[in-house]
Amino acid sequence: IVRPFNEIPGLWKNGWANLYNFWKLDGFRNLHRLMLQNFNTFGPIYREKIAEGHYPKRLKVEAWTSYRDYRNRKYGVLLKNGEDWRSNRVILNKEVISLKMLENFVPLLDEVGQDFVARVHKKIKRTGQNKWTTDLSQELFKYALESVSSVLYGERLGLLLDYIDPEAQHFIDCITLMFKTTSPMLYIPPALLKQTGSKVWRDHVEAWDGIFNHADRCIQNIYKKLHQDAGTPKKYPGVLASLLMLDKLSIEDIKASVTELMAGGVDTTSITLLWTLYELARHPNLQEELRAEVAAARAESQGDLLEMLKRIPLVKGALKETLRLHPVAVSLQRYIAEDIIIQKYHIPAGTLVQLGLYAMGRDPKVFFRPEQYQPSRWLRTETHYFRSLGFGFGPRQCLGRRIAEAEMQLFLIHILENFRVEKQRHVEVQSTFELILLPDKPIILTLKPL
Ligand code: HEM
Ligand code: 2DC
């Protein structure tokens, strides 16, 4: 029996009840908990009033498109839809997410990992206490920006040196502000906020301006260099130069997507790494297990990094486990192209279907003992196999996935080989929603040389 769409439980008929609930729970910062509450009330499928559309695409973040319309800037892959999206994405896939490119990325990312370790050793020396206790988030933002930039531009920005370039620091701050000012605009239309000259909109514009200005400078720099020393480059020149030389996308399209890649590559990986270090600090035995895996992989692979990355299933499981409990994206969404049946309900084509990643990751019906951090549950055995959905799925999944995975795996390898990670007293850290999910308080960790 297939039950009709109209019978799906939920507050979709009563917009006011929905709004009331939203304010009561301080929904701006608690979207993840709100979704959890809805799942608990209505079961595994519920209907909500969000928006409706007709293309196979994810929820449109209006704040982001409004800014680009306002400043007359092109959409990149993140915001394009339809055929325009597909034709750009196909070309970007080859340069950004193909396994072939991983070979080029890994040596670049490994170098950044080594520099991070050197920087931490230096910090430890300076404290004179043979350890360093700190909130690592700013350090991780720099690590992430340095990593994604080295891959995009084929050269180092030098963010892990003693003196940080104020422009790069400003770029990092702008990304944080951009995410933070986006979430209220999921509920209040940006057009309205723009009209009333509200601070959220002004801050949002200022944040994107800062992001685009800095990315433009980086892109111009490479563009000039490419024209100066034309000829065949000896080493891999980075994603941007490869795209320019390939000459299949317009310069404006390239700029738009490279800017999105640069901005999308900072808070996402750094926060995931911070959560992972937090979990490793809470589970010292697991930390030793991972260290042993890394040591064995290092010995067996004899200097071949790509081989090494094939021998660390538990480290990879840890990253999947982090994204299960602390996903960057609270949900995945698609406008479905055809009618489908979910949980015996008929869902008509064109409906925006949301998969609650945060809620699913904590559901005991999906994950046995979901509250436990257990990387081994992701190891593939004959009896069970889960697919990790933290990066989305299918052709519209995260374009930066390969970069993010390699960058995070190499980071953990270097940290585990050099430091023991500990944490102070017992502090329960939860998630807060600022478009992406972030820790609701600083995570203070201690790094000790091995
Ligand atoms: C899209 C997660 C890192 C660039 C997405 C989506 C998710 C996601 C869930 C939506 C996918 C879908 O709808 O199926 C993550 C996580 C990251 C991460 C968990 C790290 C832990 C990065 C990095 C970059 C990046 C490092 C850039 C280098 C993008 C872009 C899109 C995207 C451009 C839009 C792709 C499109 O619409 O075609 N990401 N991401 N992400 N991500 Fe990431
Ligand atoms: C936020 O209800 C909650 O990867 C909304 O690197 C639905 C929604 C839509 C799109 C999602 C967004 C959520 C979270 C952040 C995501 C975004 C798509 C891409 C973006 C998941 C779940 C992110 C962080 C990108 C950001 C790129 C950058 C240039 C802004």
Coordinates of C-alpha atoms and ligand atoms in Angstrom, one line a residue:
I1 CA 0.0 0.0 0.0
V2 CA 1.2 3.5 -0.9
R3 CA -0.1 6.3 1.2
P4 CA -0.6 9.7 -0.3
F5 CA 1.7 12.7 0.0
N6 CA -0.9 14.7 2.0
E7 CA -0.8 12.2 4.8
I8 CA 2.8 12.6 5.7
P9 CA 3.0 13.9 9.3
G10 CA 4.5 17.3 10.1
L11 CA 3.7 20.9 10.7
W12 CA 3.7 21.8 7.0
K13 CA 0.0 22.9 7.1
N14 CA 0.5 25.1 10.1
G15 CA 3.2 27.6 9.3
W16 CA 2.5 29.6 12.5
A17 CA 3.0 26.6 14.8
N18 CA 6.2 25.9 12.9
L19 CA 7.4 29.5 13.5
Y20 CA 6.4 29.4 17.1
N21 CA 8.4 26.3 17.7
F22 CA 11.3 27.8 15.9
W23 CA 11.5 30.9 18.1
K24 CA 10.9 28.8 21.3
L25 CA 13.9 26.7 20.5
D26 CA 16.0 29.6 19.3
G27 CA 16.0 27.9 15.9
F28 CA 18.6 30.1 14.3
R29 CA 21.3 28.3 16.2
N30 CA 19.5 25.1 16.8
L31 CA 18.4 23.8 13.4
H32 CA 20.1 20.4 14.1
R33 CA 18.2 20.0 17.4
L34 CA 15.0 21.1 15.8
M35 CA 15.3 18.5 13.1
L36 CA 16.1 15.9 15.7
Q37 CA 12.9 16.9 17.6
N38 CA 10.9 16.6 14.4
F39 CA 12.2 13.1 13.8
N40 CA 11.3 12.1 17.3
T41 CA 7.8 13.6 17.0
F42 CA 6.9 12.5 13.5
G43 CA 9.1 9.5 12.8
P44 CA 11.6 8.9 10.0
I45 CA 9.7 10.9 7.4
Y46 CA 8.0 14.3 7.9
R47 CA 6.8 17.2 5.8
E48 CA 8.0 20.7 6.2
K49 CA 7.2 24.0 4.5
I50 CA 10.5 25.3 3.0
A51 CA 10.4 26.1 -0.6
E52 CA 9.4 24.4 -3.9
G53 CA 11.1 24.2 -7.2
H54 CA 11.3 22.2 -10.4
Y55 CA 15.0 21.3 -11.1
P56 CA 17.0 18.5 -9.7
K57 CA 19.2 20.5 -7.4
R58 CA 19.7 21.3 -3.7
L59 CA 18.1 24.0 -1.6
K60 CA 19.1 27.4 -3.0
V61 CA 20.9 29.5 -0.4
E62 CA 19.3 32.8 -1.4
A63 CA 21.8 34.9 0.5
W64 CA 24.6 33.6 -1.7
T65 CA 22.8 34.1 -5.0
S66 CA 21.5 37.6 -3.9
Y67 CA 25.1 38.8 -3.2
R68 CA 26.2 37.7 -6.7
D69 CA 23.2 39.3 -8.3
Y70 CA 23.8 42.4 -6.3
R71 CA 27.5 42.7 -7.3
N72 CA 27.0 41.3 -10.8
R73 CA 29.3 38.4 -10.2
K74 CA 28.9 35.0 -12.0
Y75 CA 27.7 31.9 -10.1
G76 CA 30.3 29.1 -9.8
V77 CA 29.4 25.4 -9.6
L78 CA 28.1 25.8 -6.1
L79 CA 25.2 28.0 -7.2
K80 CA 24.7 27.1 -10.9
N81 CA 21.9 24.8 -11.9
G82 CA 20.8 22.9 -15.0
E83 CA 22.9 22.5 -18.1
D84 CA 25.2 25.4 -17.1
W85 CA 26.1 23.6 -13.9
R86 CA 26.6 20.2 -15.6
S87 CA 28.9 21.5 -18.3
N88 CA 31.1 23.3 -15.8
R89 CA 31.1 20.5 -13.3
V90 CA 32.2 17.9 -15.8
I91 CA 35.3 19.9 -16.6
L92 CA 36.0 20.7 -12.9
N93 CA 35.6 17.1 -12.0
K94 CA 38.6 16.1 -14.0
E95 CA 40.8 18.8 -12.4
V96 CA 39.6 18.6 -8.9
I97 CA 38.0 15.3 -7.8
S98 CA 39.5 12.7 -10.2
L99 CA 41.7 10.1 -8.6
K100 CA 44.4 11.0 -11.2
M101 CA 44.7 14.4 -9.7
L102 CA 45.2 13.0 -6.2
E103 CA 48.7 12.1 -7.2
N104 CA 49.4 15.8 -7.9
F105 CA 47.7 17.0 -4.7
V106 CA 49.3 14.6 -2.2
P107 CA 52.9 15.9 -2.3
L108 CA 51.7 19.5 -2.0
L109 CA 49.4 18.7 0.9
D110 CA 52.1 16.6 2.7
E111 CA 54.4 19.5 2.7
V112 CA 51.8 21.7 4.4
G113 CA 51.3 18.9 7.0
Q114 CA 55.0 18.8 7.7
D115 CA 55.1 22.6 8.1
F116 CA 52.2 22.4 10.6
V117 CA 54.2 19.9 12.7
A118 CA 57.3 22.1 12.6
R119 CA 55.1 25.1 13.7
V120 CA 53.7 23.2 16.7
H121 CA 57.1 22.0 17.8
K122 CA 58.2 25.6 17.8
K123 CA 55.2 26.7 19.8
I124 CA 55.9 23.9 22.3
K125 CA 59.5 25.0 22.7
R126 CA 58.4 28.6 23.3
T127 CA 56.1 27.6 26.2
G128 CA 59.1 26.0 28.0
Q129 CA 56.8 23.3 29.4
N130 CA 57.2 20.6 26.8
K131 CA 53.6 20.9 25.8
W132 CA 51.2 23.4 24.2
T133 CA 47.7 24.0 25.5
T134 CA 45.5 26.0 23.2
D135 CA 42.3 26.4 21.1
L136 CA 43.6 25.2 17.8
S137 CA 40.8 26.6 15.6
Q138 CA 42.8 29.6 14.3
E139 CA 45.8 27.4 13.6
L140 CA 43.6 24.9 11.7
F141 CA 42.0 27.6 9.6
K142 CA 45.4 28.6 8.5
Y143 CA 46.4 25.0 7.8
A144 CA 43.2 24.5 5.8
L145 CA 43.7 27.7 3.8
E146 CA 47.3 27.0 3.1
S147 CA 46.4 23.5 2.0
V148 CA 43.6 24.4 -0.4
S149 CA 45.6 27.3 -1.8
S150 CA 48.7 25.2 -2.5
V151 CA 46.5 22.8 -4.5
L152 CA 44.6 25.6 -6.3
Y153 CA 47.6 27.8 -7.1
G154 CA 50.4 25.3 -7.1
E155 CA 52.4 27.5 -4.7
R156 CA 52.6 28.3 -1.0
L157 CA 51.1 31.3 0.7
G158 CA 53.3 30.9 3.8
L159 CA 50.5 31.0 6.3
L160 CA 52.3 28.7 8.7
L161 CA 55.3 31.0 9.2
D162 CA 55.7 33.3 12.1
Y163 CA 54.2 36.4 10.6
I164 CA 50.8 36.0 9.2
D165 CA 49.8 38.0 6.2
P166 CA 47.0 40.3 7.4
E167 CA 45.2 39.9 4.1
A168 CA 45.0 36.1 4.5
Q169 CA 43.8 36.6 8.1
H170 CA 41.1 39.0 6.8
F171 CA 40.0 36.4 4.2
I172 CA 39.7 33.8 7.0
D173 CA 37.6 36.2 9.1
C174 CA 35.4 37.0 6.1
I175 CA 34.5 33.3 5.5
T176 CA 33.5 32.9 9.2
L177 CA 31.4 36.1 9.0
M178 CA 29.9 35.0 5.6
F179 CA 28.6 31.7 7.1
K180 CA 27.4 33.3 10.3
T181 CA 25.4 36.0 8.4
T182 CA 23.9 33.4 6.0
S183 CA 21.9 31.4 8.5
P184 CA 19.3 34.2 9.5
M185 CA 18.8 34.7 5.7
L186 CA 17.6 31.1 5.4
Y187 CA 14.4 32.3 7.1
I188 CA 14.2 36.1 6.4
P189 CA 14.4 36.8 2.7
P190 CA 17.7 38.7 1.8
A191 CA 15.7 41.1 -0.5
L192 CA 13.8 42.3 2.6
L193 CA 16.9 42.7 4.7
K194 CA 18.6 44.6 1.9
Q195 CA 15.6 46.9 1.5
T196 CA 15.6 47.7 5.2
G197 CA 19.3 48.2 5.2
S198 CA 19.7 45.6 8.0
K199 CA 23.1 44.9 9.5
V200 CA 23.0 41.2 8.6
W201 CA 22.8 42.0 4.9
R202 CA 25.5 44.7 5.2
D203 CA 27.8 42.3 7.0
H204 CA 27.1 39.6 4.5
V205 CA 28.0 41.8 1.6
E206 CA 31.2 43.0 3.4
A207 CA 32.2 39.4 4.0
W208 CA 31.7 38.2 0.4
D209 CA 33.5 41.4 -0.8
G210 CA 36.5 40.5 1.3
I211 CA 36.4 36.9 0.0
F212 CA 36.1 37.9 -3.6
N213 CA 38.8 40.7 -3.4
H214 CA 41.4 38.3 -1.9
A215 CA 40.6 35.5 -4.3
D216 CA 40.8 37.9 -7.2
R217 CA 44.2 39.0 -6.1
C218 CA 45.4 35.3 -5.9
I219 CA 43.9 34.5 -9.3
Q220 CA 45.4 37.6 -11.0
N221 CA 48.8 36.7 -9.6
I222 CA 48.7 33.2 -11.2
Y223 CA 47.2 34.6 -14.4
K224 CA 50.1 37.0 -14.8
K225 CA 52.7 34.4 -14.0
L226 CA 51.3 32.1 -16.6
H227 CA 51.6 34.7 -19.3
Q228 CA 55.2 35.7 -18.2
D229 CA 56.7 32.2 -18.2
A230 CA 54.6 30.6 -21.0
G231 CA 55.9 27.3 -22.2
T232 CA 55.5 23.9 -20.6
P233 CA 55.7 23.9 -16.8
K234 CA 57.9 21.2 -15.4
K235 CA 55.9 20.5 -12.3
Y236 CA 52.1 20.3 -11.6
P237 CA 51.0 24.0 -11.7
G238 CA 47.8 23.7 -9.6
V239 CA 44.1 23.6 -10.4
L240 CA 43.7 27.2 -11.6
A241 CA 46.6 27.2 -14.0
S242 CA 45.5 23.8 -15.4
L243 CA 42.0 25.2 -16.0
L244 CA 43.4 28.3 -17.7
M245 CA 45.6 26.2 -20.0
L246 CA 42.8 23.8 -20.7
D247 CA 40.8 26.7 -22.1
K248 CA 37.5 25.0 -21.9
L249 CA 35.8 27.3 -19.4
S250 CA 35.5 31.1 -19.7
I251 CA 37.8 33.0 -17.4
E252 CA 34.8 34.4 -15.6
D253 CA 33.5 30.8 -14.9
I254 CA 36.9 29.7 -13.8
K255 CA 37.2 32.7 -11.4
A256 CA 33.7 32.1 -9.9
S257 CA 34.4 28.4 -9.2
V258 CA 37.9 28.8 -8.0
T259 CA 36.7 31.5 -5.5
E260 CA 34.1 29.1 -4.2
L261 CA 36.7 26.3 -3.9
M262 CA 39.0 28.6 -2.0
A263 CA 36.2 29.8 0.4
G264 CA 34.7 26.3 0.7
G265 CA 38.0 24.8 1.7
V266 CA 38.7 26.6 5.0
D267 CA 36.1 26.1 7.8
T268 CA 34.9 22.7 6.5
T269 CA 38.1 20.7 6.9
S270 CA 39.5 22.7 9.8
I271 CA 36.4 22.1 12.0
T272 CA 36.3 18.4 11.1
L273 CA 39.9 18.1 12.1
L274 CA 39.2 19.9 15.4
W275 CA 36.4 17.6 16.2
T276 CA 38.6 14.6 15.3
L277 CA 41.4 15.8 17.7
Y278 CA 38.7 16.3 20.4
E279 CA 37.5 12.7 20.0
L280 CA 41.0 11.3 19.9
A281 CA 41.8 13.3 23.1
R282 CA 38.7 11.7 24.7
H283 CA 39.7 8.2 23.6
P284 CA 43.4 7.7 24.4
N285 CA 43.4 4.0 23.6
L286 CA 41.8 4.6 20.2
Q287 CA 44.5 7.3 19.7
E288 CA 47.2 4.7 20.3
E289 CA 45.5 2.2 18.0
L290 CA 45.5 4.8 15.2
R291 CA 49.1 5.7 15.9
A292 CA 50.1 2.1 15.5
E293 CA 48.2 1.9 12.2
V294 CA 50.0 4.9 10.9
A295 CA 53.4 3.6 12.0
A296 CA 52.8 0.3 10.2
A297 CA 51.6 2.0 7.1
R298 CA 54.6 4.3 7.1
A299 CA 57.0 1.3 7.3
E300 CA 55.2 -0.8 4.7
S301 CA 54.8 1.9 2.1
Q302 CA 58.5 2.9 2.1
G303 CA 58.1 6.5 1.3
D304 CA 55.3 6.1 -1.2
L305 CA 52.6 8.5 0.2
L306 CA 49.8 7.2 -2.1
E307 CA 50.5 3.7 -0.9
M308 CA 50.5 4.9 2.6
L309 CA 47.0 6.4 2.3
K310 CA 45.7 3.0 1.2
R311 CA 46.9 1.4 4.4
I312 CA 45.1 3.6 7.0
P313 CA 41.5 2.3 7.1
L314 CA 41.0 3.2 10.8
V315 CA 42.2 6.8 10.3
K316 CA 39.7 7.0 7.4
G317 CA 37.0 5.5 9.7
A318 CA 37.8 8.1 12.3
L319 CA 37.1 10.9 9.8
K320 CA 33.8 9.2 8.8
E321 CA 32.9 8.8 12.4
T322 CA 33.6 12.5 13.1
L323 CA 31.3 13.5 10.2
R324 CA 28.6 11.1 11.5
L325 CA 28.5 12.8 14.9
H326 CA 29.6 16.3 13.9
P327 CA 28.6 16.7 10.2
V328 CA 29.5 20.0 8.6
A329 CA 26.2 20.0 6.7
V330 CA 23.1 19.4 8.9
S331 CA 21.3 18.0 5.9
L332 CA 21.5 16.9 2.3
Q333 CA 18.7 18.1 0.0
R334 CA 17.5 17.4 -3.5
Y335 CA 14.6 18.4 -5.6
I336 CA 13.5 15.0 -6.9
A337 CA 13.1 14.7 -10.6
E338 CA 10.5 11.9 -10.6
D339 CA 7.8 10.7 -8.3
I340 CA 9.2 8.3 -5.6
I341 CA 7.9 6.3 -2.7
I342 CA 9.7 6.8 0.6
Q343 CA 8.5 5.0 3.8
K344 CA 5.3 4.0 1.9
Y345 CA 4.5 7.6 1.1
H346 CA 4.1 8.9 -2.4
I347 CA 6.3 11.9 -3.0
P348 CA 5.5 13.9 -6.2
A349 CA 8.3 15.0 -8.6
G350 CA 9.6 18.5 -7.8
T351 CA 9.4 18.1 -4.1
L352 CA 12.4 19.2 -2.1
V353 CA 13.5 16.2 -0.1
Q354 CA 15.8 16.7 2.8
L355 CA 17.9 13.9 4.4
G356 CA 18.7 14.8 8.0
L357 CA 22.4 14.0 8.3
Y358 CA 22.8 15.1 11.9
A359 CA 19.6 13.3 13.0
M360 CA 20.5 10.1 11.1
G361 CA 24.0 10.0 12.5
R362 CA 22.6 9.9 16.0
D363 CA 19.7 7.5 15.3
P364 CA 20.0 4.1 17.1
K365 CA 18.0 2.5 14.3
V366 CA 20.7 3.4 11.8
F367 CA 23.8 3.2 13.9
F368 CA 24.3 0.7 16.8
R369 CA 25.2 2.7 19.9
P370 CA 25.3 6.0 18.0
E371 CA 26.7 7.9 21.0
Q372 CA 29.9 6.0 20.9
Y373 CA 32.8 7.2 18.7
Q374 CA 33.8 4.0 17.0
P375 CA 35.9 4.3 13.8
S376 CA 35.9 0.5 13.4
R377 CA 32.2 0.5 12.5
W378 CA 33.2 1.8 9.1
L379 CA 35.6 -1.0 8.3
R380 CA 34.1 -3.0 5.5
T381 CA 33.3 -6.6 6.5
E382 CA 31.2 -9.3 4.8
T383 CA 28.3 -8.7 7.2
H384 CA 27.9 -4.9 7.1
Y385 CA 28.8 -1.9 5.0
F386 CA 27.8 1.7 5.5
R387 CA 28.3 4.5 3.1
S388 CA 29.4 7.8 4.6
L389 CA 27.2 10.7 3.4
G390 CA 29.1 13.6 5.0
F391 CA 30.2 14.8 1.6
G392 CA 26.8 14.3 0.0
F393 CA 26.2 11.8 -2.8
G394 CA 26.0 11.4 -6.6
P395 CA 27.1 13.8 -9.3
R396 CA 26.4 16.9 -7.1
Q397 CA 28.4 15.7 -4.1
C398 CA 31.2 17.9 -2.7
L399 CA 33.6 18.9 -5.4
G400 CA 36.3 19.4 -2.8
R401 CA 36.0 15.9 -1.4
R402 CA 39.3 14.4 -2.7
I403 CA 41.2 17.5 -1.5
A404 CA 39.5 17.5 1.8
E405 CA 40.0 13.8 2.4
A406 CA 43.7 13.8 1.5
E407 CA 44.3 17.0 3.4
M408 CA 42.7 15.6 6.6
Q409 CA 44.3 12.2 6.3
L410 CA 47.8 13.6 5.9
F411 CA 47.1 16.0 8.8
L412 CA 46.2 13.2 11.1
I413 CA 49.2 11.1 10.0
H414 CA 51.6 13.9 10.9
I415 CA 49.9 14.7 14.2
L416 CA 49.8 11.1 15.3
E417 CA 53.5 10.6 14.3
N418 CA 54.6 13.5 16.4
F419 CA 52.2 14.4 19.3
R420 CA 50.0 13.0 21.9
V421 CA 46.7 14.9 22.1
E422 CA 45.1 15.4 25.5
K423 CA 42.3 17.4 26.9
Q424 CA 41.8 19.2 30.2
R425 CA 38.8 18.6 32.4
H426 CA 35.7 17.0 31.1
V427 CA 33.8 19.6 29.0
E428 CA 30.9 18.5 26.9
V429 CA 31.0 20.3 23.6
Q430 CA 27.9 20.4 21.4
S431 CA 27.1 21.8 18.0
T432 CA 25.8 25.2 17.1
F433 CA 24.4 26.1 13.7
E434 CA 26.0 28.9 11.8
L435 CA 25.0 27.5 8.4
I436 CA 27.7 24.9 9.0
L437 CA 27.7 23.1 12.3
L438 CA 30.4 24.4 14.7
P439 CA 31.5 23.6 18.2
D440 CA 29.4 25.7 20.6
K441 CA 32.4 26.5 22.8
P442 CA 36.2 26.6 22.3
I443 CA 37.8 23.2 22.4
I444 CA 41.0 23.4 24.4
L445 CA 43.6 20.7 23.7
T446 CA 47.1 19.9 24.8
L447 CA 49.7 18.7 22.4
K448 CA 52.8 16.9 23.8
P449 CA 55.7 15.7 21.8
L450 CA 56.0 11.9 21.7
Ligands
HEM1 C1 29.4 20.8 -1.7 C2 30.5 18.8 2.6 C3 35.1 20.4 2.1 C4 33.9 22.7 -2.0 C5 29.3 20.1 -0.5 C6 28.1 19.4 0.0 C7 28.5 18.8 1.2 C8 29.8 19.2 1.5 C9 27.6 18.0 2.1 C10 26.8 19.3 -0.7 C11 26.8 18.0 -1.5 C12 25.5 17.5 -2.0 O1 24.6 18.3 -2.1 O2 25.4 16.3 -2.2 C13 31.9 19.0 2.8 C14 32.6 18.5 3.9 C15 33.9 19.0 3.8 C16 34.0 19.8 2.6 C17 32.1 17.6 5.0 C18 35.1 18.7 4.7 C19 35.2 18.0 5.8 C20 35.2 21.1 0.9 C21 36.4 21.7 0.4 C22 36.0 22.3 -0.7 C23 34.6 22.2 -0.9 C24 37.8 21.5 1.0 C25 36.9 23.1 -1.7 C26 38.1 22.7 -2.0 C27 32.5 22.4 -2.2 C28 31.8 22.8 -3.4 C29 30.5 22.3 -3.4 C30 30.5 21.5 -2.1 C31 32.4 23.7 -4.5 C32 29.4 22.5 -4.4 C33 29.5 21.4 -5.5 C34 28.3 21.5 -6.5 O3 27.3 22.1 -6.2 O4 28.5 21.0 -7.6 N1 30.3 19.9 0.4 N2 32.7 19.8 2.0 N3 34.1 21.4 0.1 N4 31.7 21.6 -1.5 FE1 32.2 20.6 0.2
2DC2 C1 22.6 24.5 5.5 O1 18.9 24.3 5.6 C2 21.2 24.2 6.1 O2 30.0 22.5 1.8 C3 20.2 24.5 5.0 O3 31.9 24.2 1.0 C4 20.4 23.7 3.8 C5 21.8 23.8 3.3 C6 22.0 24.0 2.0 C7 23.4 23.9 1.3 C8 24.5 23.5 2.2 C9 24.3 24.1 3.6 C10 22.9 23.6 4.3 C11 25.5 23.8 4.5 C12 26.8 24.2 3.9 C13 27.1 23.5 2.5 C14 25.8 23.9 1.7 C15 26.2 23.4 0.3 C16 27.8 23.7 0.2 C17 28.2 24.2 1.6 C18 27.2 22.0 2.7 C19 23.0 22.2 4.7 C20 29.7 23.9 1.9 C21 30.1 24.3 3.3 C22 30.6 24.6 0.9 C23 30.5 26.1 1.0 C24 31.2 26.8 -0.2 C25 31.4 28.3 0.0 C26 31.9 29.0 -1.2 C27 30.3 29.1 0.6

